[in-house]
PDB file of C-alpha atoms in Angstrom:
ATOM      1  CA  LEU A   1     -21.969   7.555  32.636  1.00 44.00           C
ATOM      2  CA  SER A   2     -20.345   8.307  29.374  1.00 45.00           C
ATOM      3  CA  TRP A   3     -18.192  11.439  29.321  1.00 38.00           C
ATOM      4  CA  SER A   4     -20.560  12.938  26.571  1.00 39.00           C
ATOM      5  CA  GLU A   5     -23.667  12.509  28.648  1.00 43.00           C
ATOM      6  CA  ALA A   6     -22.020  13.733  31.720  1.00 40.00           C
ATOM      7  CA  LEU A   7     -21.316  16.919  29.632  1.00 41.00           C
ATOM      8  CA  LEU A   8     -24.706  17.097  28.160  1.00 43.00           C
ATOM      9  CA  LEU A   9     -26.349  17.014  31.502  1.00 45.00           C
ATOM     10  CA  GLY A  10     -23.769  19.348  32.943  1.00 46.00           C
ATOM     11  CA  VAL A  11     -23.111  16.715  35.375  1.00 44.00           C
ATOM     12  CA  PHE A  12     -19.124  16.794  35.924  1.00 42.00           C
ATOM     13  CA  PRO A  13     -18.293  14.048  38.415  1.00 41.00           C
ATOM     14  CA  PRO A  14     -16.181  14.099  41.792  1.00 39.00           C
ATOM     15  CA  VAL A  15     -12.386  13.748  41.460  1.00 39.00           C
ATOM     16  CA  GLY A  16     -11.527  10.238  41.188  1.00 40.00           C
ATOM     17  CA  LEU A  17     -14.832   9.163  39.824  1.00 39.00           C
ATOM     18  CA  GLU A  18     -14.157   7.212  36.657  1.00 43.00           C
ATOM     19  CA  ILE A  19     -16.000   8.100  33.474  1.00 43.00           C
ATOM     20  CA  ASN A  20     -16.671   5.672  30.953  1.00 46.00           C
ATOM     21  CA  ASP A  21     -16.907   5.961  27.113  1.00 46.00           C
ATOM     22  CA  SER A  22     -20.123   4.612  25.442  1.00 47.00           C
ATOM     23  CA  GLU A  23     -18.786   1.103  25.543  1.00 50.00           C
ATOM     24  CA  GLY A  24     -18.242   0.962  29.121  1.00 52.00           C
ATOM     25  CA  HIS A  25     -14.326   1.504  28.972  1.00 48.00           C
ATOM     26  CA  PRO A  26     -12.662   4.061  31.248  1.00 47.00           C
ATOM     27  CA  SER A  27     -12.333   7.175  29.327  1.00 44.00           C
ATOM     28  CA  SER A  28      -8.795   8.612  29.054  1.00 40.00           C
ATOM     29  CA  SER A  29      -8.013  11.758  31.675  1.00 35.00           C
ATOM     30  CA  HIS A  30      -6.237  13.191  28.965  1.00 37.00           C
ATOM     31  CA  GLN A  31      -9.295  13.373  26.353  1.00 42.00           C
ATOM     32  CA  THR A  32     -10.135  16.734  25.621  1.00 59.00           C
ATOM     33  CA  LEU A  33     -13.041  18.379  23.699  1.00 70.00           C
ATOM     34  CA  LYS A  34     -11.735  20.080  20.348  1.00 78.00           C
ATOM     35  CA  GLY A  35     -13.327  21.890  17.455  1.00 87.00           C
ATOM     36  CA  THR A  36     -17.394  22.043  17.522  1.00 92.00           C
ATOM     37  CA  SER A  37     -17.628  19.870  20.679  1.00 92.00           C
ATOM     38  CA  LYS A  38     -15.644  22.619  22.525  1.00 93.00           C
ATOM     39  CA  TRP A  39     -17.281  25.510  21.023  1.00 95.00           C
ATOM     40  CA  ALA A  40     -20.839  23.960  21.853  1.00 95.00           C
ATOM     41  CA  THR A  41     -19.742  24.155  25.829  1.00 95.00           C
ATOM     42  CA  SER A  42     -19.456  27.945  26.079  1.00 95.00           C
ATOM     43  CA  LEU A  43     -19.006  30.944  24.245  1.00 97.00           C
ATOM     44  CA  GLU A  44     -15.854  31.514  26.193  1.00 96.00           C
ATOM     45  CA  ASN A  45     -14.438  28.182  24.524  1.00 95.00           C
ATOM     46  CA  LEU A  46     -15.589  29.448  21.119  1.00 96.00           C
ATOM     47  CA  LEU A  47     -13.753  32.478  21.739  1.00 96.00           C
ATOM     48  CA  GLU A  48     -10.321  30.831  22.629  1.00 95.00           C
ATOM     49  CA  ASP A  49     -10.308  28.826  19.303  1.00 95.00           C
ATOM     50  CA  PRO A  50      -9.046  30.839  16.311  1.00 94.00           C
ATOM     51  CA  GLU A  51     -10.927  28.350  13.889  1.00 94.00           C
ATOM     52  CA  GLY A  52     -14.228  28.800  16.371  1.00 95.00           C
ATOM     53  CA  VAL A  53     -13.705  32.674  16.242  1.00 96.00           C
ATOM     54  CA  LYS A  54     -13.460  32.571  12.329  1.00 95.00           C
ATOM     55  CA  ARG A  55     -16.496  30.642  12.230  1.00 96.00           C
ATOM     56  CA  PHE A  56     -18.444  32.534  14.510  1.00 97.00           C
ATOM     57  CA  ARG A  57     -17.421  35.825  12.703  1.00 96.00           C
ATOM     58  CA  GLU A  58     -18.691  34.262   9.348  1.00 96.00           C
ATOM     59  CA  PHE A  59     -21.871  33.656  11.182  1.00 97.00           C
ATOM     60  CA  LEU A  60     -22.277  37.225  12.694  1.00 97.00           C
ATOM     61  CA  LYS A  61     -21.436  38.755   9.143  1.00 96.00           C
ATOM     62  CA  LYS A  62     -24.537  37.278   7.681  1.00 96.00           C
ATOM     63  CA  GLU A  63     -26.359  38.535  10.687  1.00 95.00           C
ATOM     64  CA  PHE A  64     -24.938  42.080  10.069  1.00 94.00           C
ATOM     65  CA  SER A  65     -23.441  41.947  13.584  1.00 95.00           C
ATOM     66  CA  GLU A  66     -19.662  41.055  13.075  1.00 96.00           C
ATOM     67  CA  GLU A  67     -18.755  44.269  14.827  1.00 96.00           C
ATOM     68  CA  ASN A  68     -19.602  42.823  17.967  1.00 96.00           C
ATOM     69  CA  VAL A  69     -17.100  40.102  18.111  1.00 97.00           C
ATOM     70  CA  LEU A  70     -14.261  42.359  16.182  1.00 96.00           C
ATOM     71  CA  PHE A  71     -14.970  45.037  19.204  1.00 96.00           C
ATOM     72  CA  TRP A  72     -14.753  42.233  21.780  1.00 97.00           C
ATOM     73  CA  LEU A  73     -11.322  40.692  20.147  1.00 96.00           C
ATOM     74  CA  ALA A  74     -10.169  44.183  20.055  1.00 95.00           C
ATOM     75  CA  CYS A  75     -10.816  44.926  23.767  1.00 96.00           C
ATOM     76  CA  GLU A  76      -8.797  41.816  24.586  1.00 96.00           C
ATOM     77  CA  GLU A  77      -5.830  42.780  22.614  1.00 95.00           C
ATOM     78  CA  PHE A  78      -5.958  45.962  24.088  1.00 96.00           C
ATOM     79  CA  LYS A  79      -5.766  44.605  27.691  1.00 95.00           C
ATOM     80  CA  LYS A  80      -2.243  43.362  26.565  1.00 94.00           C
ATOM     81  CA  THR A  81      -1.065  46.679  25.397  1.00 94.00           C
ATOM     82  CA  GLN A  82       2.036  48.014  27.169  1.00 92.00           C
ATOM     83  CA  GLY A  83       3.183  51.779  27.342  1.00 91.00           C
ATOM     84  CA  LYS A  84       1.003  54.851  27.636  1.00 90.00           C
ATOM     85  CA  LYS A  85       1.609  55.943  23.958  1.00 92.00           C
ATOM     86  CA  GLN A  86       0.572  52.641  22.430  1.00 94.00           C
ATOM     87  CA  MET A  87      -2.334  52.543  24.622  1.00 94.00           C
ATOM     88  CA  GLN A  88      -3.786  55.896  23.716  1.00 93.00           C
ATOM     89  CA  GLU A  89      -3.343  55.031  20.102  1.00 93.00           C
ATOM     90  CA  LYS A  90      -5.344  51.760  20.399  1.00 94.00           C
ATOM     91  CA  ALA A  91      -7.913  53.224  22.819  1.00 93.00           C
ATOM     92  CA  LYS A  92      -8.386  55.907  20.059  1.00 92.00           C
ATOM     93  CA  GLU A  93      -8.555  53.493  17.441  1.00 93.00           C
ATOM     94  CA  ILE A  94     -11.135  51.103  19.469  1.00 94.00           C
ATOM     95  CA  TYR A  95     -13.380  54.511  20.113  1.00 92.00           C
ATOM     96  CA  MET A  96     -13.179  55.531  16.487  1.00 91.00           C
ATOM     97  CA  THR A  97     -13.898  52.283  15.227  1.00 93.00           C
ATOM     98  CA  PHE A  98     -16.633  51.034  17.425  1.00 94.00           C
ATOM     99  CA  LEU A  99     -17.718  53.621  19.967  1.00 91.00           C
ATOM    100  CA  SER A 100     -18.053  56.821  18.491  1.00 88.00           C
ATOM    101  CA  SER A 101     -21.325  58.378  17.125  1.00 85.00           C
ATOM    102  CA  LYS A 102     -19.194  58.070  13.698  1.00 88.00           C
ATOM    103  CA  ALA A 103     -17.765  54.786  14.202  1.00 89.00           C
ATOM    104  CA  SER A 104     -17.348  52.551  10.857  1.00 87.00           C
ATOM    105  CA  SER A 105     -18.548  49.360  12.989  1.00 92.00           C
ATOM    106  CA  GLN A 106     -20.252  50.822  15.897  1.00 92.00           C
ATOM    107  CA  VAL A 107     -21.413  48.307  18.575  1.00 94.00           C
ATOM    108  CA  ASN A 108     -24.733  48.608  20.282  1.00 88.00           C
ATOM    109  CA  VAL A 109     -23.994  49.393  23.752  1.00 88.00           C
ATOM    110  CA  GLU A 110     -26.203  51.367  26.406  1.00 82.00           C
ATOM    111  CA  GLY A 111     -26.131  54.955  25.679  1.00 62.00           C
ATOM    112  CA  GLN A 112     -25.249  56.117  29.162  1.00 44.00           C
ATOM    113  CA  SER A 113     -22.231  53.894  29.389  1.00 54.00           C
ATOM    114  CA  ARG A 114     -20.605  55.229  26.169  1.00 59.00           C
ATOM    115  CA  LEU A 115     -17.256  56.946  27.001  1.00 70.00           C
ATOM    116  CA  SER A 116     -16.463  60.388  25.861  1.00 74.00           C
ATOM    117  CA  GLU A 117     -13.270  61.179  23.881  1.00 76.00           C
ATOM    118  CA  THR A 118     -11.583  62.876  27.005  1.00 78.00           C
ATOM    119  CA  ILE A 119     -11.025  59.358  28.904  1.00 82.00           C
ATOM    120  CA  LEU A 120      -8.798  58.627  25.994  1.00 86.00           C
ATOM    121  CA  GLU A 121      -6.155  60.846  27.295  1.00 85.00           C
ATOM    122  CA  THR A 122      -5.439  58.459  30.277  1.00 88.00           C
ATOM    123  CA  PRO A 123      -6.234  55.000  29.209  1.00 90.00           C
ATOM    124  CA  HIS A 124      -6.113  51.908  31.442  1.00 91.00           C
ATOM    125  CA  PRO A 125      -6.289  48.065  30.651  1.00 92.00           C
ATOM    126  CA  LEU A 126      -9.848  47.593  31.844  1.00 92.00           C
ATOM    127  CA  MET A 127     -11.262  51.052  30.391  1.00 92.00           C
ATOM    128  CA  PHE A 128     -13.396  49.115  28.004  1.00 93.00           C
ATOM    129  CA  GLN A 129     -14.429  46.241  30.407  1.00 94.00           C
ATOM    130  CA  LYS A 130     -17.939  47.400  31.134  1.00 92.00           C
ATOM    131  CA  LEU A 131     -18.700  47.687  27.323  1.00 93.00           C
ATOM    132  CA  GLN A 132     -17.086  44.771  26.515  1.00 95.00           C
ATOM    133  CA  ASP A 133     -18.881  42.822  29.027  1.00 95.00           C
ATOM    134  CA  GLN A 134     -22.018  43.997  27.454  1.00 95.00           C
ATOM    135  CA  ILE A 135     -21.283  43.008  24.147  1.00 96.00           C
ATOM    136  CA  PHE A 136     -20.034  39.682  25.403  1.00 97.00           C
ATOM    137  CA  ASN A 137     -23.626  38.951  26.920  1.00 96.00           C
ATOM    138  CA  LEU A 138     -25.121  40.408  23.979  1.00 95.00           C
ATOM    139  CA  MET A 139     -23.314  37.852  21.931  1.00 97.00           C
ATOM    140  CA  LYS A 140     -23.763  34.927  24.429  1.00 97.00           C
ATOM    141  CA  TYR A 141     -27.583  35.271  25.020  1.00 95.00           C
ATOM    142  CA  ASP A 142     -28.550  36.156  21.430  1.00 94.00           C
ATOM    143  CA  SER A 143     -25.980  35.437  18.571  1.00 96.00           C
ATOM    144  CA  TYR A 144     -24.030  32.318  20.031  1.00 97.00           C
ATOM    145  CA  SER A 145     -27.395  30.076  20.539  1.00 96.00           C
ATOM    146  CA  ARG A 146     -28.382  30.976  16.974  1.00 97.00           C
ATOM    147  CA  PHE A 147     -24.880  30.288  16.029  1.00 97.00           C
ATOM    148  CA  LEU A 148     -25.058  26.676  17.189  1.00 97.00           C
ATOM    149  CA  LYS A 149     -28.231  26.175  15.202  1.00 96.00           C
ATOM    150  CA  SER A 150     -26.776  27.682  12.188  1.00 97.00           C
ATOM    151  CA  ASP A 151     -25.824  25.927   8.771  1.00 96.00           C
ATOM    152  CA  ILE A 152     -22.121  27.236   9.417  1.00 95.00           C
ATOM    153  CA  PHE A 153     -21.766  25.581  12.579  1.00 96.00           C
ATOM    154  CA  LEU A 154     -23.690  22.146  11.524  1.00 95.00           C
ATOM    155  CA  ASN A 155     -21.876  21.836   8.562  1.00 94.00           C
ATOM    156  CA  HIS A 156     -18.496  22.460  10.339  1.00 93.00           C
ATOM    157  CA  LYS A 157     -19.575  19.805  12.848  1.00 93.00           C
ATOM    158  CA  LYS A 158     -20.538  17.369  10.416  1.00 93.00           C
ATOM    159  CA  SER A 159     -17.433  17.608   8.396  1.00 91.00           C
ATOM    160  CA  GLU A 160     -15.287  17.195  11.577  1.00 90.00           C
ATOM    161  CA  GLU A 161     -17.578  14.003  12.371  1.00 89.00           C
ATOM    162  CA  GLN A 162     -16.758  12.533   9.041  1.00 88.00           C
ATOM    163  CA  GLU A 163     -13.049  13.267   9.436  1.00 85.00           C
ATOM    164  CA  GLU A 164     -12.998  11.339  12.943  1.00 82.00           C
ATOM    165  CA  ASN A 165     -15.091   8.551  11.128  1.00 80.00           C
ATOM    166  CA  SER A 166     -12.839   8.071   8.160  1.00 75.00           C
ATOM    167  CA  PRO A 167     -10.717   4.948   7.745  1.00 72.00           C
ATOM    168  CA  GLU A 168      -7.645   6.920   8.090  1.00 69.00           C
ATOM    169  CA  ALA A 169      -8.537   8.262  11.575  1.00 58.00           C
ATOM    170  CA  GLN A 170      -9.907   4.743  12.502  1.00 57.00           C
ATOM    171  CA  THR A 171      -6.496   3.471  11.507  1.00 60.00           C
ATOM    172  CA  ALA A 172      -4.400   5.862  13.478  1.00 57.00           C
ATOM    173  CA  ALA A 173      -6.847   5.423  16.382  1.00 56.00           C
ATOM    174  CA  LYS A 174      -6.194   1.747  16.285  1.00 60.00           C
ATOM    175  CA  ARG A 175      -2.499   2.451  16.249  1.00 58.00           C
ATOM    176  CA  ALA A 176      -2.410   4.556  19.121  1.00 56.00           C
ATOM    177  CA  SER A 177      -4.644   2.070  21.105  1.00 55.00           C
ATOM    178  CA  ARG A 178      -1.920  -0.800  20.335  1.00 57.00           C
ATOM    179  CA  ILE A 179       0.974   1.366  21.400  1.00 57.00           C
ATOM    180  CA  TYR A 180      -0.736   2.690  24.614  1.00 57.00           C
ATOM    181  CA  ASN A 181      -2.275  -0.842  25.640  1.00 55.00           C
ATOM    182  CA  THR A 182       0.878  -3.039  25.292  1.00 51.00           C
TER     183      THR A 182
END
């Protein structure tokens, strides 16, 4: 079973079981997915990669739903905020930008779970969590699957593959192989 086959099948071998590459050679345990391969495994992986976020935003902008990922990112940043005053300021900014009925980039969350402005007086790191989860699920089960089929994603994937298959990349891989196989 190759690493890519295991990944596609969603099968992850028990610890100690060797995974082989397409030519039957043991796969490096240090080999990690990156770029579009990693983005395609989960929305979480996509959102952990600045380039992935950039491409996803580009896609969402075309779908007129960029506010979803911007809200999600703002909530992630908010969770790291220290100090009551800074927290109040950021909470108000998030509310005014994404949640208020007059918001410039209003997100589509269930009406009954909208926050009232009074909660902004006593902010806490997870005050937006329920709404953030709604938006995450909306992206995960709606936009993300379309993103993986989009020209933005597919063209980026193609350019990555061309870079990997370029003569320079193959030469570098051969040099690395010689270094590690001596």
